[in-house]
Coordinates of C-alpha atoms and ligand atoms in Angstrom, one line a residue:
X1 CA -1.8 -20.5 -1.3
X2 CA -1.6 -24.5 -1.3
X3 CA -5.5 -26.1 -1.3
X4 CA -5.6 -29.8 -1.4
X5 CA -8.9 -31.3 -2.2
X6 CA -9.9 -34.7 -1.4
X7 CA -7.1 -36.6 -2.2
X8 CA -7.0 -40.3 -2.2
X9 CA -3.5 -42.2 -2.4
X10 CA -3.6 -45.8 -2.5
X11 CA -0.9 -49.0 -2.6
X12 CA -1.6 -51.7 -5.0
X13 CA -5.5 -51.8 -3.1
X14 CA -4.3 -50.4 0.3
X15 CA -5.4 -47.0 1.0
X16 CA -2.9 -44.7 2.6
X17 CA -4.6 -41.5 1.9
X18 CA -8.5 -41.5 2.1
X19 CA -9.8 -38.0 1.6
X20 CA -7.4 -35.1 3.0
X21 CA -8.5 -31.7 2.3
X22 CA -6.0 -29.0 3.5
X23 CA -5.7 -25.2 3.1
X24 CA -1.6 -23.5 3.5
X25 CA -2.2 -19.6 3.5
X26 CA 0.4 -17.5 2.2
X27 CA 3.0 -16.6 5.2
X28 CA 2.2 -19.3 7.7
X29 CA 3.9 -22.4 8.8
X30 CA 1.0 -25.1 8.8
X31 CA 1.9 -28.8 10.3
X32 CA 0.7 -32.2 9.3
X33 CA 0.7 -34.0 11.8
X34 CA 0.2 -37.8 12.9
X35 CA 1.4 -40.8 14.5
X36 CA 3.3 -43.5 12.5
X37 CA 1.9 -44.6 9.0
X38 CA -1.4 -42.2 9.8
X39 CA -0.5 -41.4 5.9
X40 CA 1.1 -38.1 6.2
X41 CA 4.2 -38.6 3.9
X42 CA 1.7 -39.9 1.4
X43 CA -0.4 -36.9 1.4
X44 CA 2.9 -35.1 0.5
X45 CA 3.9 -37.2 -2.0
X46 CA 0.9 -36.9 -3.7
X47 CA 1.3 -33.1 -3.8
X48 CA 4.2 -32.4 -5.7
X49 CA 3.3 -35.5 -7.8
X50 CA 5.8 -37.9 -6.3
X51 CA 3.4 -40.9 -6.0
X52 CA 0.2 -40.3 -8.6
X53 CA -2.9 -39.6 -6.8
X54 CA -6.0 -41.8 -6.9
X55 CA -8.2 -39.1 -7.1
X56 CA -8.4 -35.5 -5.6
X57 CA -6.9 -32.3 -6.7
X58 CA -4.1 -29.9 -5.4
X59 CA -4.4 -26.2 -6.1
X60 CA -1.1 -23.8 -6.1
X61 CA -2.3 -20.4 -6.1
X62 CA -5.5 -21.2 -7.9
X63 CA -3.8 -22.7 -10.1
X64 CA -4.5 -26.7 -10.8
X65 CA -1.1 -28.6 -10.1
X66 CA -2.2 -32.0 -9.9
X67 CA 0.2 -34.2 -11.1
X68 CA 2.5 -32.0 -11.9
X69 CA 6.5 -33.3 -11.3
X70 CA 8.4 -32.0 -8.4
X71 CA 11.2 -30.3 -11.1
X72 CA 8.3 -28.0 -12.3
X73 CA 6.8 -27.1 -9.8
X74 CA 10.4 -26.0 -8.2
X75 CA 10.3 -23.8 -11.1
X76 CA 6.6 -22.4 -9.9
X77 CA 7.8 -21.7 -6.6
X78 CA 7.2 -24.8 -4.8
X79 CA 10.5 -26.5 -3.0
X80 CA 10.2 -30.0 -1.5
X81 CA 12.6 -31.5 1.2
X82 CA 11.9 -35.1 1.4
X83 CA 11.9 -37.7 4.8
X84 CA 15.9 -38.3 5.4
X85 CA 17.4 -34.8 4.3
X86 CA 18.8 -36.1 1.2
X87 CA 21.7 -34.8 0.1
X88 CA 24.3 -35.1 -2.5
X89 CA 27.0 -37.2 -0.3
X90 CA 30.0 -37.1 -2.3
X91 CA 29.6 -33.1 -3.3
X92 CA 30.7 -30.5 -0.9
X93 CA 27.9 -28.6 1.1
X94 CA 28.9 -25.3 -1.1
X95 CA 28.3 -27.7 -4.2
X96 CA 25.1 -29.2 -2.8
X97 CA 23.7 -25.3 -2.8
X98 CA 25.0 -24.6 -6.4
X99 CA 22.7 -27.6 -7.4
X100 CA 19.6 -26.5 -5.7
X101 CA 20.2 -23.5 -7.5
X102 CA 19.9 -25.5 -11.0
X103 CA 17.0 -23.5 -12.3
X104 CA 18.4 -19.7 -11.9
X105 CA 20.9 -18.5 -14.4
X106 CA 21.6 -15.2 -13.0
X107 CA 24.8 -16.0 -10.7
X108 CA 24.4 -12.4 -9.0
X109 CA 21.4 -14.1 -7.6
X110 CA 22.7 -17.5 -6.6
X111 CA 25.5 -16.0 -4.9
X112 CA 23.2 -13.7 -2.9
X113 CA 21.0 -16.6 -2.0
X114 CA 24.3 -18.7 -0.9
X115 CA 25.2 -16.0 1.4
X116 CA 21.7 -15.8 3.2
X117 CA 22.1 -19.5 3.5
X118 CA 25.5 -19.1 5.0
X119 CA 24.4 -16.4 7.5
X120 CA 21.3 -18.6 8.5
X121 CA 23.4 -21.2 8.9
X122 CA 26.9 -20.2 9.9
X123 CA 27.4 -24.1 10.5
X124 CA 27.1 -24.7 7.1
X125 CA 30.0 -21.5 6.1
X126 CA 32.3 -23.3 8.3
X127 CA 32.2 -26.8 6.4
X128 CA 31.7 -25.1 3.1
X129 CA 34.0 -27.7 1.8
X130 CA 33.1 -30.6 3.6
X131 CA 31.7 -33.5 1.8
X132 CA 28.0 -33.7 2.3
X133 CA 27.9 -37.3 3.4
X134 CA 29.8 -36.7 6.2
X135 CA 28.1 -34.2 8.5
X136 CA 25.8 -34.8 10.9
X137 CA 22.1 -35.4 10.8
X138 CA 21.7 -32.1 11.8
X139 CA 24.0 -31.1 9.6
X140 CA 22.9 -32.6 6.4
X141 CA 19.0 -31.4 7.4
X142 CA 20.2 -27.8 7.7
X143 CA 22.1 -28.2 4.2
X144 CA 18.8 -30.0 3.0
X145 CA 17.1 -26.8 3.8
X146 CA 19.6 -24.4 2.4
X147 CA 19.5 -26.2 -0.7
X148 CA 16.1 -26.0 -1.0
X149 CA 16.0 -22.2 -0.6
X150 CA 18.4 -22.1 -3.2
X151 CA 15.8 -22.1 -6.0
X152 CA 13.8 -19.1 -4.4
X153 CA 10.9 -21.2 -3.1
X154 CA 7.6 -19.4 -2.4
X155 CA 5.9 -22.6 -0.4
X156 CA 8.6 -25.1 1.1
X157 CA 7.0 -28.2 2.1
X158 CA 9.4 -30.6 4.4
X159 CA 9.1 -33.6 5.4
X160 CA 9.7 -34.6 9.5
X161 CA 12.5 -32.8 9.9
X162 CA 13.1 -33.5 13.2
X163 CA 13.6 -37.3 12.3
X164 CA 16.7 -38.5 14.0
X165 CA 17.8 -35.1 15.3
X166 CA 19.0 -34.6 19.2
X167 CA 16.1 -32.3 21.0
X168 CA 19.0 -29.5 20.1
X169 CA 19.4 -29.5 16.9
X170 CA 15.7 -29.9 16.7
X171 CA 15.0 -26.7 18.1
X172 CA 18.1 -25.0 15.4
X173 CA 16.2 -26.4 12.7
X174 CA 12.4 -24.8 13.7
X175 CA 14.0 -21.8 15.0
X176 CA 15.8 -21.5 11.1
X177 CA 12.1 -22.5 9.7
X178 CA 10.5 -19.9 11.6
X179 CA 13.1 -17.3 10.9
X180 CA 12.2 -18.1 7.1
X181 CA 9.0 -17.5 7.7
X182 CA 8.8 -14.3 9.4
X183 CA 12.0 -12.6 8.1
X184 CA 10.8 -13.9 4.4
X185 CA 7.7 -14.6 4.2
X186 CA 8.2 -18.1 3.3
X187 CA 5.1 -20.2 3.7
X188 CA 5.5 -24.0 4.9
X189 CA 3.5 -26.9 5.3
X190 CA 5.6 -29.0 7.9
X191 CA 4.9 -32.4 8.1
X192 CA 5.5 -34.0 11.5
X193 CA 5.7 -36.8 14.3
X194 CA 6.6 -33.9 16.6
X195 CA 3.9 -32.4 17.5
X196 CA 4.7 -30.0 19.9
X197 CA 7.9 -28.5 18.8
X198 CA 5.5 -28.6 15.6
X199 CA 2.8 -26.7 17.1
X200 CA 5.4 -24.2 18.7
X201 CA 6.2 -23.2 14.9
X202 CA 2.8 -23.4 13.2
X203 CA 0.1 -21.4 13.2
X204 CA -2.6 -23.9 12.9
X205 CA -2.2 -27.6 12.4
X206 CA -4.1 -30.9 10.5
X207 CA -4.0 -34.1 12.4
X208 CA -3.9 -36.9 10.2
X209 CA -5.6 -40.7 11.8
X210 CA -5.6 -44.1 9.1
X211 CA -5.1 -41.3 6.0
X212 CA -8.1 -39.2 7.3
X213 CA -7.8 -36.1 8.8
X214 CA -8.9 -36.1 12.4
X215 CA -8.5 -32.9 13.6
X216 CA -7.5 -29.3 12.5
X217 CA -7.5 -26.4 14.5
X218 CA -4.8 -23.6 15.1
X219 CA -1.9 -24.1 17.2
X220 CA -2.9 -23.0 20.4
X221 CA -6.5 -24.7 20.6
X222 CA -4.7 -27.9 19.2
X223 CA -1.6 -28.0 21.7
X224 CA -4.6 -27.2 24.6
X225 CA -6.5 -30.3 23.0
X226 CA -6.5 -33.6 25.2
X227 CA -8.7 -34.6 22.2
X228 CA -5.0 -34.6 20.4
X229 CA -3.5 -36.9 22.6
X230 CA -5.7 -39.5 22.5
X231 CA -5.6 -39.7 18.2
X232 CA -1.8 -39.4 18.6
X233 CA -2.3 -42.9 20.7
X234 CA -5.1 -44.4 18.5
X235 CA -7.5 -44.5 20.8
Ligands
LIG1 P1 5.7 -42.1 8.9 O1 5.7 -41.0 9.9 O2 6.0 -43.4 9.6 O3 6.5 -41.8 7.7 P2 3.3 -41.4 7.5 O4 2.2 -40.8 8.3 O5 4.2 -40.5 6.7 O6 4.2 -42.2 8.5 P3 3.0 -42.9 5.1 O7 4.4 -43.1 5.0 O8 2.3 -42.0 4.2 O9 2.6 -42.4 6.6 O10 2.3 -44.3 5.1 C1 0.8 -44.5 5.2 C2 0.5 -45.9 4.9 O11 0.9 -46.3 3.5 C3 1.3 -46.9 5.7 O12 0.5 -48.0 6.1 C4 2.5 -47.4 4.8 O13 2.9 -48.7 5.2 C5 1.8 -47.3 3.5 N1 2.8 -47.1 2.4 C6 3.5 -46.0 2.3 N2 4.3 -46.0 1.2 C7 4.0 -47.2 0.6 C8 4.4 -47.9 -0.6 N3 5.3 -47.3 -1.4 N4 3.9 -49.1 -0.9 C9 3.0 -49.6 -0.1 N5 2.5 -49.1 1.0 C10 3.0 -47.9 1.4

């Protein structure tokens, strides 16, 4: 569904990204994984055009995407939630998922895909009214999400969602991911520090070392890996 070729992302000379190739097949969760700077959020940027890639190309579908800017390709089918869980602060969460909605017109449909988000997220029904800015982390990543599925995404791509979350609310947010995913068919590259609440999720797993990509395997042979481990620790 998702192939990224050989992409290189650099920094004014410094090289974040030095050669990732990855594969997301349609209807599975696939992590990126990595330790602190190993260049993981760069390698997402680069995908939905955020930050422009040195070289490299990213394929949606067979389809070259390279480039392209994160509003088109939400129309295409491709939903990004970015590091931090933006949301709008000073809107309410049930005006947050009217926005991620921005590029459906039919309001039969957005308010059948606000009530899914409601019933995944009975959290979010509750403080329907609340302003964004002042719910929890949790909170805000779980509206983050809901948003994001309010544009009918084929491929969500999301970036350490577990950043800043208690183990708790950690575990909510997977369990909702993986709910997508098998109830919907969603397919998600999750990018994460986590890696085994990560690896509980996915079905197979890239692990990203100085923007290279170390080791790849599926979930099980990766969480079994000691090999893992010692990349995670840079040694
Ligand atoms: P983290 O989990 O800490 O977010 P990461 O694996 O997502 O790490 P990146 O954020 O992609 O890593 O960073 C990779 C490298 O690129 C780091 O050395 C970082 O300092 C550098 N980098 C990232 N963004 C920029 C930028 N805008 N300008 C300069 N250097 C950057």
């Amino acid at each position: 569904m998702l192939e990224v070729r050989d992409l290189h992302v650099s920094y004014g000379g410094v090289q974040a990204v030095g050669g990732v190739s990855l594969t997301v097949r349609e209807g599975d969760i696939t992590a990126l994984l990595g330790a602190n700077g190993a260049g993981k959020s760069s390698t997402l940027k680069a995908i939905v055009g955020a930050v422009k890639p040195q070289s490299g190309k990213v394929f949606f579908e067979g389809r070259d995407i390279t480039g392209t800017q994160p509003d088109k390709l939400v129309t295409m089918g491709i939903a990004m939630i970015p590091e931090g869980a933006r949301v709008f602060a000073r809107q309410s969460v049930a005006q947050n998922l009217r926005l991620g909605a921005y590029t459906v017109r039919d309001e039969a449909i957005i308010k059948q895909r606000i009530d899914s988000v409601y019933a995944m997220f009975p959290r979010l029904l509750e403080r329907r009214e609340q302003l964004a800015g002042t719910m929890s982390g949790g909170e805000r990543q779980m509206l983050a999400i809901g948003r994001a599925l309010m544009s009918g995404p084929r491929l969500l791509l999301i970036d350490e969602p577990s950043l800043g979350l208690s183990p708790l609310l950690v575990e909510q947010v997977f369990d909702a991911l993986q709910a997508l995913n098998k109830q919907q068919g969603l397919s998600v590259l999750l990018v994460e520090q986590n890696m085994n609440q990560a690896l509980e999720v996915a079905a197979g797993a890239y692990v990203m070392q100085t923007g290279r990509i170390a080791l790849q395997g599926t979930a099980e042979q990766l969480a079994a890996s000691d090999e893992v481990r010692r990349v995670y620790l840079g040694m």
